Short mmCIF file of C-alpha atoms and ligand atoms in Angstrom, two decimals:
data_model
loop_
_atom_site.label_atom_id
_atom_site.label_comp_id
_atom_site.label_asym_id
_atom_site.label_seq_id
_atom_site.Cartn_x
_atom_site.Cartn_y
_atom_site.Cartn_z
CA MET A 12 0.00 0.00 0.00
CA HIS A 13 1.15 3.56 -0.69
CA ILE A 14 0.19 5.94 2.13
CA ALA A 15 0.56 9.72 1.71
CA PHE A 16 0.71 11.78 4.90
CA ALA A 17 -0.22 15.45 5.08
CA ALA A 18 0.78 17.09 8.35
CA SER A 19 1.88 20.45 9.70
CA GLU A 20 4.94 19.21 11.61
CA CYS A 21 7.38 16.31 11.68
CA VAL A 22 10.70 15.64 13.41
CA PRO A 23 13.43 16.46 12.51
CA PHE A 24 12.10 19.20 10.21
CA SER A 25 9.63 21.05 12.44
CA LYS A 26 8.15 20.50 15.89
CA THR A 27 5.89 22.08 18.47
CA GLY A 28 4.50 18.92 20.08
CA GLY A 29 3.72 15.21 20.01
CA LEU A 30 2.26 15.37 16.47
CA ALA A 31 5.78 15.89 15.10
CA ASP A 32 6.97 12.72 16.84
CA VAL A 33 4.15 10.64 15.38
CA ILE A 34 4.74 11.90 11.81
CA GLY A 35 8.46 11.24 12.26
CA ALA A 36 7.92 7.67 13.48
CA LEU A 37 4.79 6.15 11.92
CA PRO A 38 5.78 6.43 8.22
CA PRO A 39 9.14 4.63 8.70
CA ALA A 40 7.36 1.95 10.74
CA LEU A 41 4.96 1.43 7.81
CA VAL A 42 7.93 1.17 5.44
CA SER A 43 9.44 -1.52 7.65
CA LEU A 44 6.17 -3.45 7.28
CA GLY A 45 6.66 -3.37 3.49
CA HIS A 46 4.47 -0.36 2.60
CA ARG A 47 5.37 2.83 0.76
CA ALA A 48 5.10 6.14 2.64
CA THR A 49 5.23 9.73 1.41
CA VAL A 50 5.05 12.74 3.74
CA PHE A 51 3.99 16.27 2.73
CA LEU A 52 5.00 19.15 5.03
CA PRO A 53 5.12 22.94 4.82
CA LEU A 54 8.61 24.37 4.27
CA TYR A 55 9.03 26.54 7.39
CA ARG A 56 11.88 28.90 8.21
CA GLN A 57 13.13 26.37 10.79
CA THR A 58 13.14 23.49 8.26
CA ALA A 59 16.71 22.70 7.20
CA LEU A 60 17.03 20.72 3.95
CA ASP A 61 20.15 19.44 2.18
CA ASN A 62 20.04 20.22 -1.54
CA PRO A 63 16.28 20.29 -2.05
CA ARG A 64 15.18 19.83 -5.66
CA VAL A 65 12.15 21.55 -7.16
CA VAL A 66 9.81 18.83 -8.45
CA ILE A 67 6.78 20.99 -9.21
CA PRO A 68 7.72 24.61 -9.98
CA SER A 69 4.24 26.03 -9.70
CA ILE A 70 0.89 25.03 -8.27
CA THR A 71 -1.97 27.50 -8.58
CA VAL A 72 -4.12 27.89 -5.50
CA PRO A 73 -7.11 30.17 -6.08
CA PHE A 74 -8.27 32.49 -3.33
CA ASP A 75 -11.12 34.95 -3.73
CA ASP A 76 -8.85 38.00 -3.68
CA ARG A 77 -5.98 36.63 -5.79
CA TYR A 78 -4.20 33.52 -7.06
CA ARG A 79 -1.24 32.23 -5.08
CA PHE A 80 1.53 30.11 -6.59
CA CYS A 81 3.54 27.69 -4.51
CA SER A 82 6.12 25.07 -5.45
CA VAL A 83 6.94 21.56 -4.27
CA LEU A 84 10.44 20.55 -3.20
CA ASP A 85 11.77 17.02 -3.00
CA GLY A 86 13.26 16.70 0.48
CA GLY A 87 14.72 13.29 -0.27
CA MET A 88 14.32 9.91 1.43
CA ARG A 89 14.83 9.20 5.13
CA SER A 90 14.43 5.70 6.56
CA GLY A 91 12.71 4.71 3.34
CA VAL A 92 10.16 7.55 3.53
CA GLN A 93 9.84 10.12 0.73
CA PHE A 94 9.48 13.73 1.96
CA TYR A 95 8.01 16.61 -0.05
CA PHE A 96 7.76 20.23 1.07
CA ILE A 97 5.23 22.84 0.02
CA ASP A 98 7.19 26.06 -0.45
CA TYR A 99 5.35 29.35 -0.15
CA PRO A 100 7.55 31.85 1.72
CA PRO A 101 4.86 34.52 2.31
CA PHE A 102 3.02 31.98 4.48
CA PHE A 103 5.69 29.72 5.93
CA ASP A 104 8.97 31.64 6.11
CA ARG A 105 8.14 32.99 9.56
CA ASP A 106 9.50 32.66 13.11
CA GLY A 107 6.77 30.34 14.46
CA LEU A 108 4.80 27.48 12.97
CA TYR A 109 1.36 28.70 14.00
CA GLY A 110 1.97 32.04 15.68
CA THR A 111 4.10 34.04 18.07
CA SER A 112 3.94 34.66 21.82
CA LEU A 113 1.30 37.28 21.01
CA GLY A 114 -1.06 34.70 19.54
CA ASP A 115 -1.93 32.75 16.40
CA TYR A 116 -1.11 34.20 12.98
CA HIS A 117 -4.18 36.05 11.65
CA ASP A 118 -4.02 34.19 8.31
CA ASN A 119 -3.73 30.60 9.61
CA ALA A 120 -6.87 29.54 7.72
CA GLU A 121 -5.37 30.71 4.43
CA ARG A 122 -1.94 29.27 5.25
CA PHE A 123 -3.21 25.77 5.88
CA ALA A 124 -5.85 25.96 3.15
CA LEU A 125 -3.04 26.65 0.70
CA PHE A 126 -1.05 23.76 2.13
CA SER A 127 -4.01 21.34 1.93
CA ARG A 128 -4.88 22.25 -1.65
CA ALA A 129 -1.23 22.13 -2.70
CA VAL A 130 -0.91 18.62 -1.27
CA LEU A 131 -3.90 17.41 -3.32
CA GLU A 132 -2.53 19.02 -6.48
CA ALA A 133 0.97 17.65 -5.83
CA VAL A 134 -0.35 14.16 -5.25
CA LYS A 135 -2.03 14.26 -8.67
CA VAL A 136 1.29 15.06 -10.35
CA LEU A 137 3.54 12.84 -8.25
CA GLY A 138 1.27 9.77 -8.20
CA ALA A 139 -1.97 9.22 -6.28
CA PRO A 140 -1.56 7.07 -3.16
CA ASP A 141 -3.82 4.24 -2.03
CA VAL A 142 -4.57 6.08 1.21
CA LEU A 143 -4.35 9.71 2.36
CA HIS A 144 -3.68 10.22 6.06
CA CYS A 145 -4.24 13.72 7.52
CA HIS A 146 -3.68 15.07 11.03
CA ASP A 147 -5.33 17.73 13.18
CA TRP A 148 -7.10 20.91 12.11
CA GLN A 149 -4.20 22.16 9.94
CA THR A 150 -4.90 19.44 7.36
CA ALA A 151 -8.62 19.08 8.09
CA LEU A 152 -9.41 20.78 4.78
CA VAL A 153 -8.05 17.77 2.86
CA PRO A 154 -11.04 15.49 3.62
CA ILE A 155 -13.36 18.51 3.23
CA LEU A 156 -11.95 19.34 -0.22
CA LEU A 157 -12.16 15.67 -1.23
CA LYS A 158 -15.89 15.63 -0.47
CA THR A 159 -16.56 18.99 -2.18
CA LEU A 160 -14.37 20.64 -4.84
CA TYR A 161 -12.46 17.42 -5.62
CA TYR A 162 -15.42 15.07 -5.34
CA GLU A 163 -15.46 14.14 -9.01
CA ASP A 164 -11.69 14.09 -9.45
CA PRO A 165 -10.75 10.62 -10.79
CA ALA A 166 -7.32 10.83 -9.10
CA PHE A 167 -9.02 10.33 -5.74
CA ALA A 168 -11.74 7.91 -6.77
CA ALA A 169 -10.22 4.98 -4.88
CA ALA A 170 -8.12 6.55 -2.12
CA PRO A 171 -9.85 6.93 1.25
CA CYS A 172 -8.90 9.79 3.55
CA ILE A 173 -8.09 8.93 7.17
CA PHE A 174 -8.11 11.76 9.69
CA THR A 175 -6.31 11.53 13.04
CA ILE A 176 -7.27 13.71 16.00
CA HIS A 177 -4.20 14.29 18.18
CA ASN A 178 -5.93 16.81 20.45
CA LEU A 179 -9.59 17.79 20.18
CA GLY A 180 -8.85 21.02 22.05
CA TYR A 181 -7.45 22.65 18.88
CA GLN A 182 -10.15 22.88 16.21
CA GLY A 183 -9.32 25.61 13.70
CA LEU A 184 -12.17 28.08 14.32
CA PHE A 185 -12.58 30.97 11.89
CA PRO A 186 -15.22 33.57 11.00
CA PRO A 187 -17.73 32.56 8.29
CA GLU A 188 -16.22 35.01 5.76
CA ILE A 189 -13.32 32.59 5.45
CA LEU A 190 -15.42 30.28 3.23
CA PRO A 191 -15.70 32.61 0.19
CA LEU A 192 -12.09 33.71 0.68
CA LEU A 193 -10.98 30.06 0.40
CA MET A 194 -13.36 29.57 -2.55
CA LEU A 195 -15.36 27.03 -0.55
CA PRO A 196 -19.13 26.80 -1.11
CA TRP A 197 -21.50 28.43 1.38
CA ASP A 198 -23.48 25.20 1.64
CA LEU A 199 -20.66 23.93 3.91
CA PHE A 200 -21.87 26.45 6.49
CA THR A 201 -24.55 24.19 7.98
CA ILE A 202 -24.75 22.47 11.33
CA SER A 203 -24.15 19.05 9.74
CA LYS A 204 -20.92 20.25 8.08
CA LEU A 205 -18.60 23.08 9.22
CA GLU A 206 -20.84 25.49 11.13
CA PHE A 207 -20.16 25.62 14.87
CA TYR A 208 -21.88 28.29 16.97
CA GLY A 209 -21.67 30.85 14.17
CA LYS A 210 -18.09 30.03 13.20
CA VAL A 211 -16.40 27.79 10.66
CA ASN A 212 -14.84 24.78 12.38
CA PHE A 213 -12.26 22.93 10.25
CA LEU A 214 -11.98 19.98 12.64
CA LYS A 215 -15.74 19.46 12.66
CA GLY A 216 -15.74 19.34 8.85
CA ALA A 217 -13.00 16.70 8.82
CA ILE A 218 -14.82 14.62 11.42
CA SER A 219 -17.97 14.74 9.29
CA MET A 220 -16.27 14.05 5.97
CA ALA A 221 -13.20 11.83 6.44
CA ASP A 222 -13.68 8.19 5.46
CA PHE A 223 -12.26 7.02 8.78
CA ILE A 224 -11.22 8.77 11.99
CA THR A 225 -8.60 7.77 14.51
CA THR A 226 -7.43 9.21 17.81
CA VAL A 227 -4.27 8.42 19.74
CA SER A 228 -5.63 6.09 22.42
CA ARG A 229 -8.64 3.81 22.77
CA ARG A 230 -9.87 5.50 25.93
CA TYR A 231 -9.63 8.98 24.37
CA SER A 232 -11.60 7.75 21.32
CA GLN A 233 -14.45 6.91 23.72
CA GLU A 234 -14.09 9.98 25.93
CA ILE A 235 -14.37 12.47 23.06
CA GLN A 236 -17.83 11.08 22.34
CA THR A 237 -19.04 12.39 25.73
CA ALA A 238 -20.03 15.92 26.77
CA GLU A 239 -17.23 16.06 29.36
CA TYR A 240 -14.43 15.64 26.82
CA GLY A 241 -16.08 16.39 23.46
CA PHE A 242 -15.47 20.18 23.32
CA GLY A 243 -18.95 20.50 21.83
CA LEU A 244 -18.15 17.99 19.06
CA GLU A 245 -19.34 14.90 20.94
CA GLY A 246 -22.55 14.68 18.88
CA VAL A 247 -20.68 14.78 15.55
CA LEU A 248 -18.22 12.22 16.88
CA ARG A 249 -20.97 9.92 18.14
CA ALA A 250 -22.58 10.07 14.71
CA ARG A 251 -19.28 8.72 13.32
CA GLY A 252 -18.88 6.21 16.16
CA SER A 253 -18.63 3.11 13.94
CA THR A 254 -15.76 4.67 11.95
CA ILE A 255 -13.62 5.90 14.86
CA ALA A 256 -10.69 3.88 16.19
CA GLY A 257 -8.23 4.62 18.98
CA ILE A 258 -4.63 3.63 18.24
CA LEU A 259 -2.10 4.31 20.96
CA ASN A 260 0.91 6.45 20.06
CA ALA A 261 4.12 4.58 20.52
CA VAL A 262 7.41 6.04 21.71
CA ASP A 263 10.92 6.33 20.42
CA TYR A 264 12.93 3.91 22.54
CA VAL A 265 16.14 4.95 20.78
CA SER A 266 15.99 8.44 22.33
CA TRP A 267 14.34 7.28 25.54
CA ASN A 268 16.41 4.35 26.75
CA PRO A 269 18.16 4.36 30.17
CA GLU A 270 20.77 1.93 28.78
CA THR A 271 22.12 4.47 26.29
CA ASP A 272 20.65 7.89 27.24
CA PRO A 273 23.49 10.45 26.84
CA PHE A 274 21.85 12.93 29.24
CA ILE A 275 21.76 10.84 32.43
CA ALA A 276 24.38 10.34 35.15
CA ALA A 277 24.59 6.54 34.86
CA HIS A 278 23.14 3.92 32.54
CA TYR A 279 20.92 1.12 33.75
CA SER A 280 18.43 -1.50 32.60
CA ALA A 281 15.76 -3.81 34.03
CA ALA A 282 18.40 -6.55 34.40
CA ASP A 283 20.91 -4.19 36.00
CA PRO A 284 19.01 -1.27 37.57
CA GLY A 285 21.84 -0.12 39.86
CA GLY A 286 22.65 3.02 37.82
CA LYS A 287 19.30 4.60 38.69
CA ALA A 288 20.58 5.18 42.25
CA LYS A 289 23.26 7.49 40.76
CA CYS A 290 20.76 9.41 38.67
CA LYS A 291 18.76 10.48 41.74
CA PRO A 292 21.44 12.54 43.53
CA ASP A 293 22.48 13.99 40.18
CA LEU A 294 18.90 15.16 39.63
CA LEU A 295 18.60 16.60 43.15
CA ASN A 296 21.88 18.45 42.53
CA GLN A 297 20.56 19.93 39.31
CA PHE A 298 17.76 21.53 41.30
CA GLY A 299 19.96 22.53 44.23
CA LEU A 300 18.15 20.18 46.61
CA ALA A 301 19.82 18.23 49.44
CA THR A 302 20.87 14.79 48.23
CA ASP A 303 18.79 12.91 50.77
CA THR A 304 18.07 9.74 48.81
CA HIS A 305 15.67 8.32 51.42
CA LEU A 306 12.84 10.60 50.38
CA PRO A 307 11.10 9.81 47.09
CA VAL A 308 11.47 12.34 44.27
CA VAL A 309 8.32 13.21 42.36
CA GLY A 310 9.00 14.56 38.86
CA MET A 311 6.94 16.52 36.34
CA VAL A 312 7.82 17.71 32.82
CA SER A 313 5.00 19.51 31.11
CA ARG A 314 3.44 22.38 29.26
CA PHE A 315 1.79 24.51 31.96
CA VAL A 316 -1.75 24.47 30.57
CA PRO A 317 -5.08 23.59 32.22
CA GLN A 318 -5.23 20.31 30.21
CA LYS A 319 -2.37 18.93 32.31
CA GLY A 320 -4.25 19.20 35.65
CA PHE A 321 -2.26 21.98 37.33
CA ASP A 322 -5.35 23.27 39.11
CA LEU A 323 -5.32 20.01 41.12
CA ILE A 324 -1.81 20.85 42.28
CA GLN A 325 -3.01 24.38 43.05
CA GLN A 326 -5.79 22.96 45.27
CA VAL A 327 -3.38 21.05 47.52
CA ALA A 328 -0.06 22.83 46.91
CA ASP A 329 0.84 23.65 50.50
CA ARG A 330 -0.17 20.23 51.79
CA LEU A 331 1.94 18.65 49.07
CA ALA A 332 4.88 20.59 50.46
CA LEU A 333 4.35 18.99 53.88
CA GLU A 334 4.60 15.44 52.52
CA ASP A 335 7.82 13.47 52.89
CA LEU A 336 8.98 13.92 49.33
CA PHE A 337 10.90 16.13 46.95
CA MET A 338 9.19 17.59 43.94
CA VAL A 339 11.04 18.64 40.77
CA VAL A 340 9.15 20.45 38.02
CA LEU A 341 10.27 21.42 34.51
CA GLY A 342 8.03 23.31 32.13
CA SER A 343 6.61 26.60 31.00
CA GLY A 344 3.29 28.02 29.97
CA GLN A 345 0.46 29.88 31.63
CA ARG A 346 1.51 32.57 34.04
CA GLU A 347 -0.72 31.51 36.94
CA TYR A 348 0.90 28.07 37.03
CA GLU A 349 4.42 29.46 36.67
CA GLU A 350 3.61 31.80 39.57
CA MET A 351 2.29 28.93 41.68
CA PHE A 352 5.46 26.89 41.22
CA ARG A 353 7.66 29.95 41.76
CA ARG A 354 5.91 30.58 45.07
CA LEU A 355 6.29 26.95 46.15
CA ALA A 356 9.98 26.93 45.25
CA ARG A 357 10.47 30.18 47.21
CA GLN A 358 8.46 29.08 50.23
CA TYR A 359 9.71 25.48 50.42
CA PRO A 360 13.20 25.67 48.88
CA GLN A 361 14.24 22.43 50.58
CA LYS A 362 11.31 20.52 48.99
CA PHE A 363 10.51 22.02 45.57
CA GLY A 364 12.86 22.28 42.60
CA LEU A 365 11.70 24.34 39.63
CA LYS A 366 13.01 25.17 36.19
CA ILE A 367 10.87 27.24 33.88
CA ALA A 368 12.23 26.33 30.47
CA TYR A 369 12.16 23.83 27.65
CA ASP A 370 15.17 21.64 28.44
CA GLU A 371 15.56 18.31 26.67
CA ALA A 372 18.53 17.15 28.81
CA LEU A 373 16.81 17.96 32.09
CA ALA A 374 13.64 16.16 30.93
CA HIS A 375 15.74 13.00 30.55
CA LYS A 376 17.39 13.52 33.95
CA ILE A 377 13.96 13.86 35.57
CA GLU A 378 12.74 10.62 34.01
CA ALA A 379 15.84 8.79 35.23
CA GLY A 380 16.36 10.40 38.64
CA SER A 381 12.77 10.54 39.91
CA ASP A 382 11.08 7.72 41.82
CA ILE A 383 7.58 8.84 40.92
CA TYR A 384 6.25 10.72 37.89
CA LEU A 385 3.08 12.75 38.41
CA MET A 386 0.64 13.33 35.54
CA PRO A 387 -2.77 14.47 36.84
CA SER A 388 -4.14 15.54 33.42
CA HIS A 389 -7.69 16.72 33.03
CA TYR A 390 -7.62 15.05 29.63
CA GLU A 391 -4.75 13.31 27.85
CA PRO A 392 -5.16 12.08 24.27
CA CYS A 393 -2.16 9.75 24.69
CA GLY A 394 0.65 11.21 26.77
CA LEU A 395 4.29 10.26 26.35
CA ASN A 396 5.96 10.96 29.67
CA GLN A 397 4.17 8.23 31.57
CA ILE A 398 5.44 5.76 28.95
CA TYR A 399 9.00 7.09 29.19
CA SER A 400 8.72 6.93 32.99
CA MET A 401 7.90 3.24 32.99
CA ARG A 402 10.92 2.46 30.81
CA TYR A 403 13.10 4.45 33.27
CA GLY A 404 11.76 2.55 36.31
CA THR A 405 9.96 5.68 37.50
CA VAL A 406 6.50 4.89 38.81
CA PRO A 407 3.68 6.91 37.21
CA VAL A 408 0.90 8.40 39.33
CA VAL A 409 -1.74 9.44 36.82
CA ARG A 410 -5.32 10.47 36.45
CA ALA A 411 -7.23 7.65 34.75
CA THR A 412 -8.05 9.47 31.52
CA GLY A 413 -7.27 8.93 27.83
CA GLY A 414 -3.90 7.38 27.08
CA LEU A 415 -2.92 7.53 30.76
CA ASP A 416 -5.73 5.10 31.55
CA ASP A 417 -4.77 2.85 28.63
CA THR A 418 -1.06 2.64 29.44
CA VAL A 419 -0.87 2.58 33.25
CA GLU A 420 -2.26 -0.37 35.20
CA GLN A 421 -3.08 0.14 38.90
CA PHE A 422 -0.56 -1.69 41.09
CA ASP A 423 -2.02 -4.34 43.40
CA PRO A 424 0.30 -5.05 46.36
CA ARG A 425 -1.30 -8.48 46.92
CA THR A 426 -0.70 -9.86 43.42
CA LEU A 427 2.25 -7.51 42.70
CA LYS A 428 0.68 -6.83 39.27
CA GLY A 429 0.41 -3.35 37.77
CA THR A 430 2.66 -0.50 36.71
CA GLY A 431 1.55 2.58 38.66
CA PHE A 432 -1.10 4.41 40.66
CA LYS A 433 -4.29 5.83 39.18
CA PHE A 434 -7.05 8.09 40.41
CA ARG A 435 -10.26 8.93 38.58
CA GLU A 436 -12.08 11.83 40.24
CA TYR A 437 -10.74 15.21 39.11
CA SER A 438 -9.92 16.52 42.56
CA GLY A 439 -6.74 17.66 44.28
CA GLU A 440 -7.68 15.66 47.36
CA VAL A 441 -8.01 12.42 45.40
CA MET A 442 -4.75 13.12 43.54
CA LEU A 443 -3.01 13.61 46.88
CA GLU A 444 -4.38 10.29 48.14
CA ALA A 445 -2.97 8.47 45.08
CA LEU A 446 0.40 10.16 45.55
CA ARG A 447 0.37 9.25 49.25
CA ALA A 448 -0.36 5.61 48.36
CA ALA A 449 2.70 5.59 46.10
CA VAL A 450 4.92 7.26 48.70
CA ALA A 451 3.65 4.85 51.40
CA LEU A 452 4.58 1.83 49.30
CA TYR A 453 7.98 3.34 48.51
CA ARG A 454 8.71 3.82 52.22
CA ALA A 455 7.17 0.61 53.55
CA ASP A 456 8.09 -2.07 51.07
CA GLN A 457 11.15 -1.65 48.84
CA ASN A 458 10.74 -5.21 47.53
CA ALA A 459 7.24 -4.53 46.24
CA TRP A 460 8.49 -1.19 44.86
CA HIS A 461 11.23 -3.02 42.98
CA VAL A 462 8.66 -5.37 41.40
CA LEU A 463 6.53 -2.35 40.45
CA MET A 464 9.52 -0.71 38.78
CA GLN A 465 10.33 -3.93 36.92
CA ASN A 466 6.73 -4.27 35.75
CA GLY A 467 6.96 -0.80 34.20
CA MET A 468 10.36 -1.40 32.63
CA ALA A 469 9.02 -4.53 30.91
CA GLN A 470 6.29 -2.59 29.05
CA ASP A 471 6.78 -2.25 25.31
CA TYR A 472 5.14 0.65 23.50
CA SER A 473 7.12 0.55 20.28
CA TRP A 474 5.76 1.52 16.89
CA ILE A 475 5.66 -1.96 15.46
CA ASN A 476 2.34 -2.80 17.16
CA SER A 477 0.68 0.58 16.58
CA SER A 478 1.72 0.71 12.91
CA ARG A 479 0.09 -2.69 12.34
CA GLU A 480 -3.14 -1.30 13.75
CA TYR A 481 -2.94 1.66 11.37
CA VAL A 482 -2.55 -0.76 8.45
CA LYS A 483 -5.78 -2.48 9.54
CA VAL A 484 -7.55 0.89 9.60
CA TYR A 485 -6.21 1.77 6.13
CA GLU A 486 -7.50 -1.56 4.79
CA ARG A 487 -10.90 -1.05 6.38
CA ALA A 488 -11.14 2.51 5.03
CA ARG A 489 -10.33 1.25 1.53
CA GLN A 490 -13.17 -1.28 1.78
CA ILE A 491 -15.57 1.42 2.98
CA LYS A 492 -14.58 3.65 0.08
CA GLN A 493 -14.94 0.81 -2.43
CA GLN A 494 -18.37 -0.08 -1.10
CA ALA A 495 -19.45 3.57 -1.26
CA ALA A 496 -18.22 3.80 -4.88
CA GLY A 497 -19.99 0.58 -5.86
CA GLY A 498 -23.22 1.41 -4.03
P1 ADP B 23 1.79 17.16 24.91
O1 ADP B 23 2.07 16.74 23.47
O2 ADP B 23 0.33 17.35 25.24
O3 ADP B 23 2.62 18.33 25.36
P2 ADP B 23 2.98 14.60 25.63
O4 ADP B 23 3.17 13.91 26.93
O5 ADP B 23 2.28 13.83 24.54
O6 ADP B 23 2.24 15.97 25.90
O7 ADP B 23 4.39 15.04 25.05
C1 ADP B 23 5.15 16.03 25.64
C2 ADP B 23 6.59 15.87 25.17
O8 ADP B 23 7.25 17.13 25.30
C3 ADP B 23 7.38 14.92 26.03
O9 ADP B 23 8.37 14.31 25.24
C4 ADP B 23 8.02 15.83 27.09
O10 ADP B 23 9.17 15.31 27.66
C5 ADP B 23 8.30 17.05 26.26
N1 ADP B 23 8.30 18.28 27.04
C6 ADP B 23 7.23 18.99 27.48
N2 ADP B 23 7.63 20.09 28.16
C7 ADP B 23 8.99 20.07 28.16
C8 ADP B 23 10.02 20.92 28.71
N3 ADP B 23 9.69 22.01 29.39
N4 ADP B 23 11.29 20.58 28.50
C9 ADP B 23 11.62 19.47 27.81
N5 ADP B 23 10.72 18.62 27.28
C10 ADP B 23 9.42 18.91 27.45
#
């Protein structure tokens, strides 16, 4: 099968979050299963290419006010995957991918409309794939275009379009006037298509029109069909319920491996875990905390946004500081959360370590040197850090939502089964209880703790399993498309 990906970011070319990791890892995993994969990306200022070659000098993209002309560059092959870049400097040669610290770029709808149309035009020249796979609101116009302006185009008669939701919180909402500007018909502005409380919602359109929808964990695929997690799109998602699948993101165990990690103080493995004891004092040192290795260290690495459950920490912050533990936090984001952690670090300097930054090396040190990793997310489509934690023998304490619920199994001290501690109710009190249960086990029973660590280290979330599940979805979507064409 030939699968063409359209996405707005991909490591190592461009990254703001987990989407880039998935686009960097899934296509090569499909190639290793014997499939062909092509990836289309925007050519951003931050994208560095060696000797790119122009393969399509000009693609015309009509807008209401003018025609725009972009080109397609061949970015070469990496791990068997062919990369193409849509080059249109007025839109993509900018500092940020989607905006600056002041907010989103005002012309994001036009930017990603141009990208989506250019991908469809490029695919027609370069060879139509068997499957198109699009991701998040930035490429949501691809399935919408395929069901409208490109509906009769023979190039896409057989290829189904799969749409993956990486985070339902980002939908691509624009004023209605965007439709004529993008040369899209007004009849899309209905409640069954793109209209959403008076605005145009790209994500809603893709959910309604893609041939198949996936999300990044099974639990999240169910949660988004409920009012609590659906961001107002639960009804549209429920209507598509039989064509939604949850496929867990996998992780890159080459970068996240305590046996080879270049950032940590000592290497270790499940068979020889001794090195972890050296990583703990190194971590405490990094944060200027006393190297008292009897107390458990609780780590967090995160974007400081409400999604990640920081209001739960806010609810119990001072009581947390009275517990017998150290807490080390790395991240940045909303001011109120930065302020909260700054206050805690000031008030309890012997207990709280804080670094407000994006720091890859320190993130690795936290995974290796902590005993417990705290992830109390309000919602979590998949989540990566809890998976890294398990591989590093760091016990996750998580809220049972989305991918956290799918990947962490509650530890049972009687059977010694399980990989971490989970709590369900979204309350600071209940989070504190779960954390206390973990700390109590750590202090009372080092043998059981050792088994718990080993259980986590034995987990395998590599791409080979997840990519096989994607292949099944592609096959099913092709059948659905064939049946629709025949019927
Ligand atoms: P999300 O994509 O919602 O931010 P994930 O858990 O899926 O959450 O992925 C977050 C990734 O970003 C992880 O690899 C994590 O280590 C990394 N990360 C987040 N914040 C920081 C930071 N301040 N410094 C270094 N790495 C970070």
